[in-house]
Amino acid sequence: MLRHVRHLAEYFVFRIIVCAIDILSVRQSVRLAVSLATFVHHGLPRRITRYAVCRENIRRAFGDDVPEAEVDRLVHAMWVHLFRLLVEIVQLPRKLRRADHLDCVVMPQRDETVRLLASGRPVIVLSGHFGNWELANHCFGVFGWRMGVVARDMDNPLLHRWFARYRQRTGHRLIPKKGGAGDIVRIVERRGYVGMLGDQDAGSKGLFVEFFGHDASTFKSIALLAMQHRALICVGYARRLPDDLANQRWPQFELGNTDVIDPEEYDGPQAIRQITQRYTTAIERAVRLAPEQYFWLHRRWKSKPGQRQARRKAA
């Protein structure tokens, strides 16, 4: 009963915030994001904002010789990006319809992407926690490329239903990250499209490949799925472009890809590792385009090689 009341209260507050955000102009939303980011970055205790995690991740990615002022700037800019991302998610259905895409979205590899999706083979549309990944899903749906979108179920069922409706608004199908393997297989068997994020820590059971030059535990299931079903892997991104607040009615984005991987080019005992490394490197290339638009809060290098074996010996 108490949990249900808490969920209702969270959902009520969330809907009030959504209503307030939905009426903001792009200039107002940018000012709000900067103000909230400055408060979080400078006004809250750094243990709450996981500043140490962000700092460690940035230094691991770009080296210890990065000036402290630049690290601090990147962390603050990341918070600005995350607050802008929240505004864009709320406003996306109203602001970005099919007729508006030419004004808001640039697709440098448009023809290549269309040929890929029309190839008759299943496609795994893979990205990371970079830029506005929800906008990428929205664009694919609006133009008729319906996908099975893999996402983690939210703890609050009311919020989960809101986000499920949001993601399925343009024809996509939401697939739970936990327990959704059967649905994913059925989609690729029908030569459909699956959208997922591939930059989370996979724990001690993951495959360790290099991300920014350091071993990172990565899910090998993506490469296995691609090889078993001849699925192409398109590593894409939706990067927010510099603002022109005087003339634009909504932020502009570059919707592109950093690699297209054909699993049929790989064979032998190292194929899974090679494909996993290749898509991880492609995600890294996207992050390097605009490091401030990456989710540095996530402990990407949390798991260490040999951790699983060490636990077994200790047991």
GROMACS .gro file of N, CA and C in nm, residues 3-149:
model
  441
    3ARG      N    1   0.393   0.149  -0.094
    3ARG     CA    2   0.465   0.157  -0.221
    3ARG      C    3   0.375   0.215  -0.330
    4HIS      N    4   0.249   0.173  -0.332
    4HIS     CA    5   0.155   0.224  -0.433
    4HIS      C    6   0.135   0.375  -0.415
    5VAL      N    7   0.124   0.421  -0.291
    5VAL     CA    8   0.108   0.564  -0.264
    5VAL      C    9   0.232   0.640  -0.312
    6ARG      N   10   0.349   0.583  -0.284
    6ARG     CA   11   0.473   0.648  -0.329
    6ARG      C   12   0.478   0.655  -0.481
    7HIS      N   13   0.438   0.548  -0.547
    7HIS     CA   14   0.437   0.549  -0.694
    7HIS      C   15   0.341   0.653  -0.748
    8LEU      N   16   0.223   0.666  -0.685
    8LEU     CA   17   0.126   0.767  -0.727
    8LEU      C   18   0.182   0.908  -0.709
    9ALA      N   19   0.248   0.931  -0.595
    9ALA     CA   20   0.306   1.062  -0.567
    9ALA      C   21   0.415   1.096  -0.669
   10GLU      N   22   0.501   0.998  -0.698
   10GLU     CA   23   0.608   1.021  -0.797
   10GLU      C   24   0.550   1.052  -0.934
   11TYR      N   25   0.447   0.978  -0.970
   11TYR     CA   26   0.387   0.997  -1.101
   11TYR      C   27   0.317   1.133  -1.109
   12PHE      N   28   0.250   1.174  -1.001
   12PHE     CA   29   0.183   1.304  -0.997
   12PHE      C   30   0.284   1.417  -1.016
   13VAL      N   31   0.395   1.411  -0.944
   13VAL     CA   32   0.499   1.514  -0.956
   13VAL      C   33   0.558   1.512  -1.097
   14PHE      N   34   0.581   1.392  -1.147
   14PHE     CA   35   0.637   1.378  -1.282
   14PHE      C   36   0.547   1.442  -1.387
   15ARG      N   37   0.416   1.419  -1.379
   15ARG     CA   38   0.325   1.475  -1.479
   15ARG      C   39   0.316   1.627  -1.469
   16ILE      N   40   0.326   1.682  -1.348
   16ILE     CA   41   0.329   1.828  -1.333
   16ILE      C   42   0.452   1.884  -1.403
   17ILE      N   43   0.567   1.820  -1.380
   17ILE     CA   44   0.692   1.865  -1.443
   17ILE      C   45   0.681   1.855  -1.595
   18VAL      N   46   0.623   1.746  -1.644
   18VAL     CA   47   0.607   1.728  -1.788
   18VAL      C   48   0.522   1.840  -1.847
   19CYS      N   49   0.412   1.873  -1.783
   19CYS     CA   50   0.326   1.981  -1.832
   19CYS      C   51   0.398   2.115  -1.836
   20ALA      N   52   0.479   2.141  -1.733
   20ALA     CA   53   0.553   2.267  -1.728
   20ALA      C   54   0.660   2.272  -1.837
   21ILE      N   55   0.729   2.161  -1.859
   21ILE     CA   56   0.836   2.157  -1.959
   21ILE      C   57   0.781   2.170  -2.100
   22ASP      N   58   0.664   2.114  -2.123
   22ASP     CA   59   0.611   2.104  -2.259
   22ASP      C   60   0.581   2.240  -2.322
   23ILE      N   61   0.563   2.342  -2.240
   23ILE     CA   62   0.528   2.475  -2.294
   23ILE      C   63   0.650   2.565  -2.313
   24LEU      N   64   0.770   2.516  -2.278
   24LEU     CA   65   0.890   2.599  -2.288
   24LEU      C   66   0.934   2.617  -2.433
   25SER      N   67   0.988   2.733  -2.464
   25SER     CA   68   1.053   2.756  -2.592
   25SER      C   69   1.194   2.698  -2.585
   26VAL      N   70   1.260   2.690  -2.699
   26VAL     CA   71   1.395   2.635  -2.699
   26VAL      C   72   1.490   2.722  -2.616
   27ARG      N   73   1.471   2.855  -2.625
   27ARG     CA   74   1.558   2.945  -2.548
   27ARG      C   75   1.533   2.929  -2.399
   28GLN      N   76   1.408   2.917  -2.360
   28GLN     CA   77   1.375   2.898  -2.219
   28GLN      C   78   1.427   2.763  -2.168
   29SER      N   79   1.418   2.660  -2.250
   29SER     CA   80   1.462   2.528  -2.208
   29SER      C   81   1.614   2.524  -2.189
   30VAL      N   82   1.687   2.594  -2.275
   30VAL     CA   83   1.832   2.601  -2.260
   30VAL      C   84   1.869   2.673  -2.131
   31ARG      N   85   1.802   2.785  -2.104
   31ARG     CA   86   1.830   2.859  -1.980
   31ARG      C   87   1.799   2.775  -1.858
   32LEU      N   88   1.687   2.701  -1.863
   32LEU     CA   89   1.650   2.615  -1.751
   32LEU      C   90   1.754   2.506  -1.731
   33ALA      N   91   1.799   2.442  -1.839
   33ALA     CA   92   1.897   2.335  -1.829
   33ALA      C   93   2.029   2.386  -1.771
   34VAL      N   94   2.073   2.501  -1.815
   34VAL     CA   95   2.198   2.558  -1.763
   34VAL      C   96   2.184   2.591  -1.615
   35SER      N   97   2.071   2.648  -1.575
   35SER     CA   98   2.049   2.683  -1.434
   35SER      C   99   2.047   2.558  -1.346
   36LEU      N  100   1.973   2.454  -1.389
   36LEU     CA  101   1.966   2.331  -1.311
   36LEU      C  102   2.101   2.261  -1.305
   37ALA      N  103   2.173   2.261  -1.417
   37ALA     CA  104   2.304   2.197  -1.420
   37ALA      C  105   2.402   2.269  -1.327
   38THR      N  106   2.397   2.402  -1.327
   38THR     CA  107   2.485   2.479  -1.239
   38THR      C  108   2.454   2.452  -1.093
   39PHE      N  109   2.325   2.441  -1.060
   39PHE     CA  110   2.286   2.409  -0.922
   39PHE      C  111   2.336   2.271  -0.882
   40VAL      N  112   2.314   2.173  -0.969
   40VAL     CA  113   2.357   2.036  -0.937
   40VAL      C  114   2.508   2.029  -0.925
   41HIS      N  115   2.578   2.094  -1.018
   41HIS     CA  116   2.724   2.084  -1.024
   41HIS      C  117   2.793   2.158  -0.911
   42HIS      N  118   2.741   2.276  -0.878
   42HIS     CA  119   2.808   2.359  -0.777
   42HIS      C  120   2.734   2.362  -0.643
   43GLY      N  121   2.605   2.332  -0.644
   43GLY     CA  122   2.527   2.348  -0.521
   43GLY      C  123   2.506   2.222  -0.440
   44LEU      N  124   2.514   2.105  -0.503
   44LEU     CA  125   2.491   1.980  -0.431
   44LEU      C  126   2.624   1.916  -0.391
   45PRO      N  127   2.624   1.837  -0.285
   45PRO     CA  128   2.746   1.765  -0.247
   45PRO      C  129   2.792   1.673  -0.360
   46ARG      N  130   2.920   1.666  -0.382
   46ARG     CA  131   2.972   1.592  -0.497
   46ARG      C  132   2.955   1.442  -0.483
   47ARG      N  133   2.937   1.393  -0.362
   47ARG     CA  134   2.911   1.249  -0.347
   47ARG      C  135   2.772   1.215  -0.400
   48ILE      N  136   2.679   1.309  -0.393
   48ILE     CA  137   2.544   1.287  -0.445
   48ILE      C  138   2.544   1.290  -0.598
   49THR      N  139   2.622   1.381  -0.655
   49THR     CA  140   2.624   1.396  -0.801
   49THR      C  141   2.725   1.302  -0.867
   50ARG      N  142   2.791   1.217  -0.790
   50ARG     CA  143   2.887   1.119  -0.841
   50ARG      C  144   2.998   1.188  -0.923
   51TYR      N  145   3.042   1.301  -0.870
   51TYR     CA  146   3.147   1.376  -0.941
   51TYR      C  147   3.274   1.294  -0.955
   52ALA      N  148   3.309   1.220  -0.849
   52ALA     CA  149   3.431   1.140  -0.854
   52ALA      C  150   3.425   1.034  -0.963
   53VAL      N  151   3.307   0.975  -0.984
   53VAL     CA  152   3.291   0.875  -1.090
   53VAL      C  153   3.309   0.940  -1.226
   54CYS      N  154   3.245   1.055  -1.247
   54CYS     CA  155   3.259   1.127  -1.375
   54CYS      C  156   3.405   1.166  -1.399
   55ARG      N  157   3.469   1.219  -1.297
   55ARG     CA  158   3.608   1.262  -1.311
   55ARG      C  159   3.698   1.145  -1.346
   56GLU      N  160   3.680   1.033  -1.277
   56GLU     CA  161   3.761   0.915  -1.304
   56GLU      C  162   3.739   0.863  -1.446
   57ASN      N  163   3.613   0.860  -1.490
   57ASN     CA  164   3.581   0.813  -1.624
   57ASN      C  165   3.643   0.902  -1.732
   58ILE      N  166   3.634   1.032  -1.714
   58ILE     CA  167   3.687   1.126  -1.813
   58ILE      C  168   3.839   1.114  -1.821
   59ARG      N  169   3.904   1.103  -1.706
   59ARG     CA  170   4.050   1.090  -1.706
   59ARG      C  171   4.093   0.955  -1.765
   60ARG      N  172   4.015   0.851  -1.739
   60ARG     CA  173   4.047   0.721  -1.797
   60ARG      C  174   4.033   0.726  -1.950
   61ALA      N  175   3.933   0.800  -1.997
   61ALA     CA  176   3.909   0.808  -2.140
   61ALA      C  177   4.011   0.897  -2.212
   62PHE      N  178   4.045   1.011  -2.153
   62PHE     CA  179   4.125   1.110  -2.225
   62PHE      C  180   4.264   1.133  -2.166
   63GLY      N  181   4.296   1.064  -2.057
   63GLY     CA  182   4.431   1.073  -2.002
   63GLY      C  183   4.442   1.165  -1.882
   64ASP      N  184   4.543   1.138  -1.800
   64ASP     CA  185   4.563   1.216  -1.677
   64ASP      C  186   4.617   1.356  -1.703
   65ASP      N  187   4.661   1.382  -1.827
   65ASP     CA  188   4.717   1.514  -1.854
   65ASP      C  189   4.609   1.617  -1.890
   66VAL      N  190   4.481   1.573  -1.892
   66VAL     CA  191   4.373   1.669  -1.915
   66VAL      C  192   4.366   1.765  -1.797
   67PRO      N  193   4.369   1.897  -1.819
   67PRO     CA  194   4.364   1.992  -1.708
   67PRO      C  195   4.238   1.974  -1.622
   68GLU      N  196   4.251   1.998  -1.495
   68GLU     CA  197   4.138   1.981  -1.404
   68GLU      C  198   4.022   2.072  -1.442
   69ALA      N  199   4.054   2.191  -1.492
   69ALA     CA  200   3.949   2.284  -1.533
   69ALA      C  201   3.868   2.227  -1.649
   70GLU      N  202   3.934   2.154  -1.740
   70GLU     CA  203   3.864   2.094  -1.854
   70GLU      C  204   3.776   1.978  -1.808
   71VAL      N  205   3.824   1.900  -1.714
   71VAL     CA  206   3.743   1.792  -1.657
   71VAL      C  207   3.617   1.850  -1.594
   72ASP      N  208   3.635   1.956  -1.516
   72ASP     CA  209   3.522   2.019  -1.449
   72ASP      C  210   3.423   2.076  -1.551
   73ARG      N  211   3.476   2.135  -1.659
   73ARG     CA  212   3.389   2.189  -1.763
   73ARG      C  213   3.307   2.079  -1.830
   74LEU      N  214   3.370   1.965  -1.855
   74LEU     CA  215   3.301   1.854  -1.920
   74LEU      C  216   3.190   1.798  -1.831
   75VAL      N  217   3.217   1.789  -1.701
   75VAL     CA  218   3.115   1.737  -1.610
   75VAL      C  219   2.996   1.832  -1.605
   76HIS      N  220   3.022   1.962  -1.596
   76HIS     CA  221   2.913   2.059  -1.595
   76HIS      C  222   2.835   2.055  -1.726
   77ALA      N  223   2.908   2.047  -1.838
   77ALA     CA  224   2.842   2.041  -1.969
   77ALA      C  225   2.759   1.914  -1.984
   78MET      N  226   2.805   1.803  -1.923
   78MET     CA  227   2.726   1.680  -1.925
   78MET      C  228   2.593   1.700  -1.856
   79TRP      N  229   2.593   1.769  -1.742
   79TRP     CA  230   2.467   1.795  -1.671
   79TRP      C  231   2.375   1.884  -1.755
   80VAL      N  232   2.431   1.984  -1.821
   80VAL     CA  233   2.349   2.067  -1.910
   80VAL      C  234   2.284   1.979  -2.017
   81HIS      N  235   2.365   1.892  -2.076
   81HIS     CA  236   2.313   1.801  -2.178
   81HIS      C  237   2.201   1.712  -2.124
   82LEU      N  238   2.219   1.655  -2.005
   82LEU     CA  239   2.120   1.564  -1.950
   82LEU      C  240   1.988   1.636  -1.922
   83PHE      N  241   1.994   1.758  -1.871
   83PHE     CA  242   1.870   1.833  -1.848
   83PHE      C  243   1.805   1.874  -1.980
   84ARG      N  244   1.886   1.906  -2.080
   84ARG     CA  245   1.828   1.936  -2.210
   84ARG      C  246   1.764   1.810  -2.271
   85LEU      N  247   1.828   1.697  -2.247
   85LEU     CA  248   1.775   1.570  -2.296
   85LEU      C  249   1.636   1.544  -2.238
   86LEU      N  250   1.619   1.571  -2.109
   86LEU     CA  251   1.488   1.551  -2.046
   86LEU      C  252   1.382   1.640  -2.110
   87VAL      N  253   1.418   1.766  -2.135
   87VAL     CA  254   1.323   1.858  -2.200
   87VAL      C  255   1.287   1.807  -2.339
   88GLU      N  256   1.388   1.764  -2.413
   88GLU     CA  257   1.365   1.718  -2.550
   88GLU      C  258   1.278   1.592  -2.555
   89ILE      N  259   1.296   1.502  -2.458
   89ILE     CA  260   1.214   1.382  -2.453
   89ILE      C  261   1.067   1.418  -2.435
   90VAL      N  262   1.040   1.514  -2.346
   90VAL     CA  263   0.902   1.557  -2.321
   90VAL      C  264   0.844   1.624  -2.444
   91GLN      N  265   0.921   1.711  -2.510
   91GLN     CA  266   0.869   1.791  -2.621
   91GLN      C  267   0.872   1.720  -2.755
   92LEU      N  268   0.945   1.611  -2.763
   92LEU     CA  269   0.967   1.544  -2.891
   92LEU      C  270   0.840   1.513  -2.970
   93PRO      N  271   0.737   1.451  -2.911
   93PRO     CA  272   0.618   1.418  -2.991
   93PRO      C  273   0.548   1.540  -3.051
   94ARG      N  274   0.554   1.653  -2.980
   94ARG     CA  275   0.485   1.774  -3.026
   94ARG      C  276   0.570   1.857  -3.121
   95LYS      N  277   0.701   1.857  -3.099
   95LYS     CA  278   0.789   1.945  -3.174
   95LYS      C  279   0.844   1.883  -3.302
   96LEU      N  280   0.856   1.750  -3.303
   96LEU     CA  281   0.925   1.687  -3.415
   96LEU      C  282   0.836   1.586  -3.485
   97ARG      N  283   0.760   1.633  -3.581
   97ARG     CA  284   0.678   1.545  -3.664
   97ARG      C  285   0.749   1.523  -3.798
   98ARG      N  286   0.688   1.438  -3.880
   98ARG     CA  287   0.755   1.401  -4.005
   98ARG      C  288   0.786   1.521  -4.093
   99ALA      N  289   0.694   1.615  -4.101
   99ALA     CA  290   0.714   1.731  -4.187
   99ALA      C  291   0.822   1.825  -4.135
  100ASP      N  292   0.858   1.813  -4.006
  100ASP     CA  293   0.954   1.905  -3.945
  100ASP      C  294   1.097   1.852  -3.948
  101HIS      N  295   1.117   1.728  -3.987
  101HIS     CA  296   1.249   1.667  -3.973
  101HIS      C  297   1.358   1.738  -4.054
  102LEU      N  298   1.324   1.787  -4.171
  102LEU     CA  299   1.424   1.852  -4.253
  102LEU      C  300   1.478   1.978  -4.186
  103ASP      N  301   1.397   2.040  -4.100
  103ASP     CA  302   1.441   2.161  -4.030
  103ASP      C  303   1.524   2.129  -3.905
  104CYS      N  304   1.511   2.009  -3.851
  104CYS     CA  305   1.571   1.978  -3.720
  104CYS      C  306   1.675   1.867  -3.723
  105VAL      N  307   1.676   1.785  -3.827
  105VAL     CA  308   1.764   1.667  -3.830
  105VAL      C  309   1.845   1.666  -3.958
  106VAL      N  310   1.975   1.649  -3.943
  106VAL     CA  311   2.068   1.632  -4.055
  106VAL      C  312   2.112   1.487  -4.057
  107MET      N  313   2.105   1.423  -4.174
  107MET     CA  314   2.145   1.283  -4.187
  107MET      C  315   2.253   1.270  -4.293
  108PRO      N  316   2.381   1.279  -4.256
  108PRO     CA  317   2.489   1.275  -4.356
  108PRO      C  318   2.498   1.142  -4.430
  109GLN      N  319   2.454   1.032  -4.368
  109GLN     CA  320   2.459   0.901  -4.435
  109GLN      C  321   2.317   0.851  -4.465
  110ARG      N  322   2.228   0.941  -4.503
  110ARG     CA  323   2.088   0.905  -4.523
  110ARG      C  324   2.071   0.794  -4.625
  111ASP      N  325   2.131   0.809  -4.743
  111ASP     CA  326   2.113   0.709  -4.849
  111ASP      C  327   2.169   0.573  -4.808
  112GLU      N  328   2.284   0.575  -4.743
  112GLU     CA  329   2.346   0.451  -4.696
  112GLU      C  330   2.257   0.382  -4.593
  113THR      N  331   2.197   0.461  -4.502
  113THR     CA  332   2.110   0.404  -4.399
  113THR      C  333   1.984   0.344  -4.460
  114VAL      N  334   1.925   0.413  -4.558
  114VAL     CA  335   1.805   0.361  -4.624
  114VAL      C  336   1.836   0.230  -4.695
  115ARG      N  337   1.949   0.224  -4.765
  115ARG     CA  338   1.988   0.100  -4.833
  115ARG      C  339   2.008  -0.014  -4.733
  116LEU      N  340   2.065   0.020  -4.619
  116LEU     CA  341   2.089  -0.079  -4.514
  116LEU      C  342   1.957  -0.137  -4.463
  117LEU      N  343   1.862  -0.049  -4.433
  117LEU     CA  344   1.735  -0.093  -4.377
  117LEU      C  345   1.648  -0.163  -4.481
  118ALA      N  346   1.675  -0.138  -4.608
  118ALA     CA  347   1.599  -0.202  -4.716
  118ALA      C  348   1.671  -0.323  -4.774
  119SER      N  349   1.775  -0.370  -4.707
  119SER     CA  350   1.858  -0.478  -4.760
  119SER      C  351   1.791  -0.615  -4.754
  120GLY      N  352   1.683  -0.626  -4.675
  120GLY     CA  353   1.618  -0.755  -4.660
  120GLY      C  354   1.678  -0.841  -4.550
  121ARG      N  355   1.779  -0.789  -4.483
  121ARG     CA  356   1.840  -0.860  -4.372
  121ARG      C  357   1.800  -0.794  -4.241
  122PRO      N  358   1.799  -0.871  -4.130
  122PRO     CA  359   1.770  -0.807  -4.001
  122PRO      C  360   1.880  -0.708  -3.966
  123VAL      N  361   1.842  -0.603  -3.893
  123VAL     CA  362   1.938  -0.498  -3.857
  123VAL      C  363   1.929  -0.471  -3.707
  124ILE      N  364   2.045  -0.469  -3.642
  124ILE     CA  365   2.054  -0.427  -3.502
  124ILE      C  366   2.102  -0.282  -3.503
  125VAL      N  367   2.014  -0.190  -3.464
  125VAL     CA  368   2.049  -0.048  -3.457
  125VAL      C  369   2.104  -0.023  -3.318
  126LEU      N  370   2.235  -0.005  -3.311
  126LEU     CA  371   2.305  -0.002  -3.183
  126LEU      C  372   2.358   0.138  -3.155
  127SER      N  373   2.346   0.181  -3.030
  127SER     CA  374   2.399   0.311  -2.990
  127SER      C  375   2.449   0.301  -2.847
  128GLY      N  376   2.491   0.414  -2.792
  128GLY     CA  377   2.532   0.422  -2.653
  128GLY      C  378   2.455   0.534  -2.585
  129HIS      N  379   2.487   0.557  -2.457
  129HIS     CA  380   2.423   0.666  -2.383
  129HIS      C  381   2.489   0.798  -2.423
  130PHE      N  382   2.467   0.834  -2.549
  130PHE     CA  383   2.530   0.950  -2.608
  130PHE      C  384   2.427   1.028  -2.687
  131GLY      N  385   2.435   1.161  -2.679
  131GLY     CA  386   2.341   1.244  -2.752
  131GLY      C  387   2.198   1.217  -2.708
  132ASN      N  388   2.105   1.226  -2.801
  132ASN     CA  389   1.964   1.201  -2.771
  132ASN      C  390   1.922   1.071  -2.839
  133TRP      N  391   1.946   0.959  -2.769
  133TRP     CA  392   1.914   0.828  -2.827
  133TRP      C  393   1.765   0.809  -2.845
  134GLU      N  394   1.682   0.878  -2.766
  134GLU     CA  395   1.537   0.868  -2.783
  134GLU      C  396   1.493   0.935  -2.914
  135LEU      N  397   1.560   1.042  -2.952
  135LEU     CA  398   1.527   1.108  -3.078
  135LEU      C  399   1.555   1.017  -3.196
  136ALA      N  400   1.664   0.940  -3.189
  136ALA     CA  401   1.695   0.847  -3.296
  136ALA      C  402   1.583   0.745  -3.313
  137ASN      N  403   1.536   0.688  -3.202
  137ASN     CA  404   1.425   0.593  -3.208
  137ASN      C  405   1.302   0.658  -3.271
  138HIS      N  406   1.273   0.782  -3.228
  138HIS     CA  407   1.156   0.854  -3.279
  138HIS      C  408   1.164   0.872  -3.430
  139CYS      N  409   1.282   0.911  -3.480
  139CYS     CA  410   1.297   0.936  -3.623
  139CYS      C  411   1.276   0.809  -3.704
  140PHE      N  412   1.330   0.699  -3.658
  140PHE     CA  413   1.311   0.573  -3.730
  140PHE      C  414   1.163   0.537  -3.737
  141GLY      N  415   1.092   0.556  -3.626
  141GLY     CA  416   0.950   0.524  -3.624
  141GLY      C  417   0.868   0.613  -3.714
  142VAL      N  418   0.896   0.743  -3.711
  142VAL     CA  419   0.819   0.838  -3.791
  142VAL      C  420   0.830   0.806  -3.940
  143PHE      N  421   0.947   0.759  -3.983
  143PHE     CA  422   0.966   0.728  -4.124
  143PHE      C  423   0.935   0.583  -4.159
  144GLY      N  424   0.870   0.512  -4.068
  144GLY     CA  425   0.818   0.380  -4.101
  144GLY      C  426   0.910   0.264  -4.073
  145TRP      N  427   1.025   0.289  -4.013
  145TRP     CA  428   1.116   0.179  -3.980
  145TRP      C  429   1.088   0.136  -3.836
  146ARG      N  430   0.988   0.051  -3.819
  146ARG     CA  431   0.945   0.009  -3.686
  146ARG      C  432   1.046  -0.088  -3.625
  147MET      N  433   1.079  -0.069  -3.499
  147MET     CA  434   1.180  -0.151  -3.434
  147MET      C  435   1.125  -0.212  -3.304
  148GLY      N  436   1.192  -0.316  -3.261
  148GLY     CA  437   1.177  -0.362  -3.124
  148GLY      C  438   1.281  -0.290  -3.041
  149VAL      N  439   1.239  -0.204  -2.948
  149VAL     CA  440   1.331  -0.122  -2.870
  149VAL      C  441   1.353  -0.187  -2.734
   0.00000   0.00000   0.00000
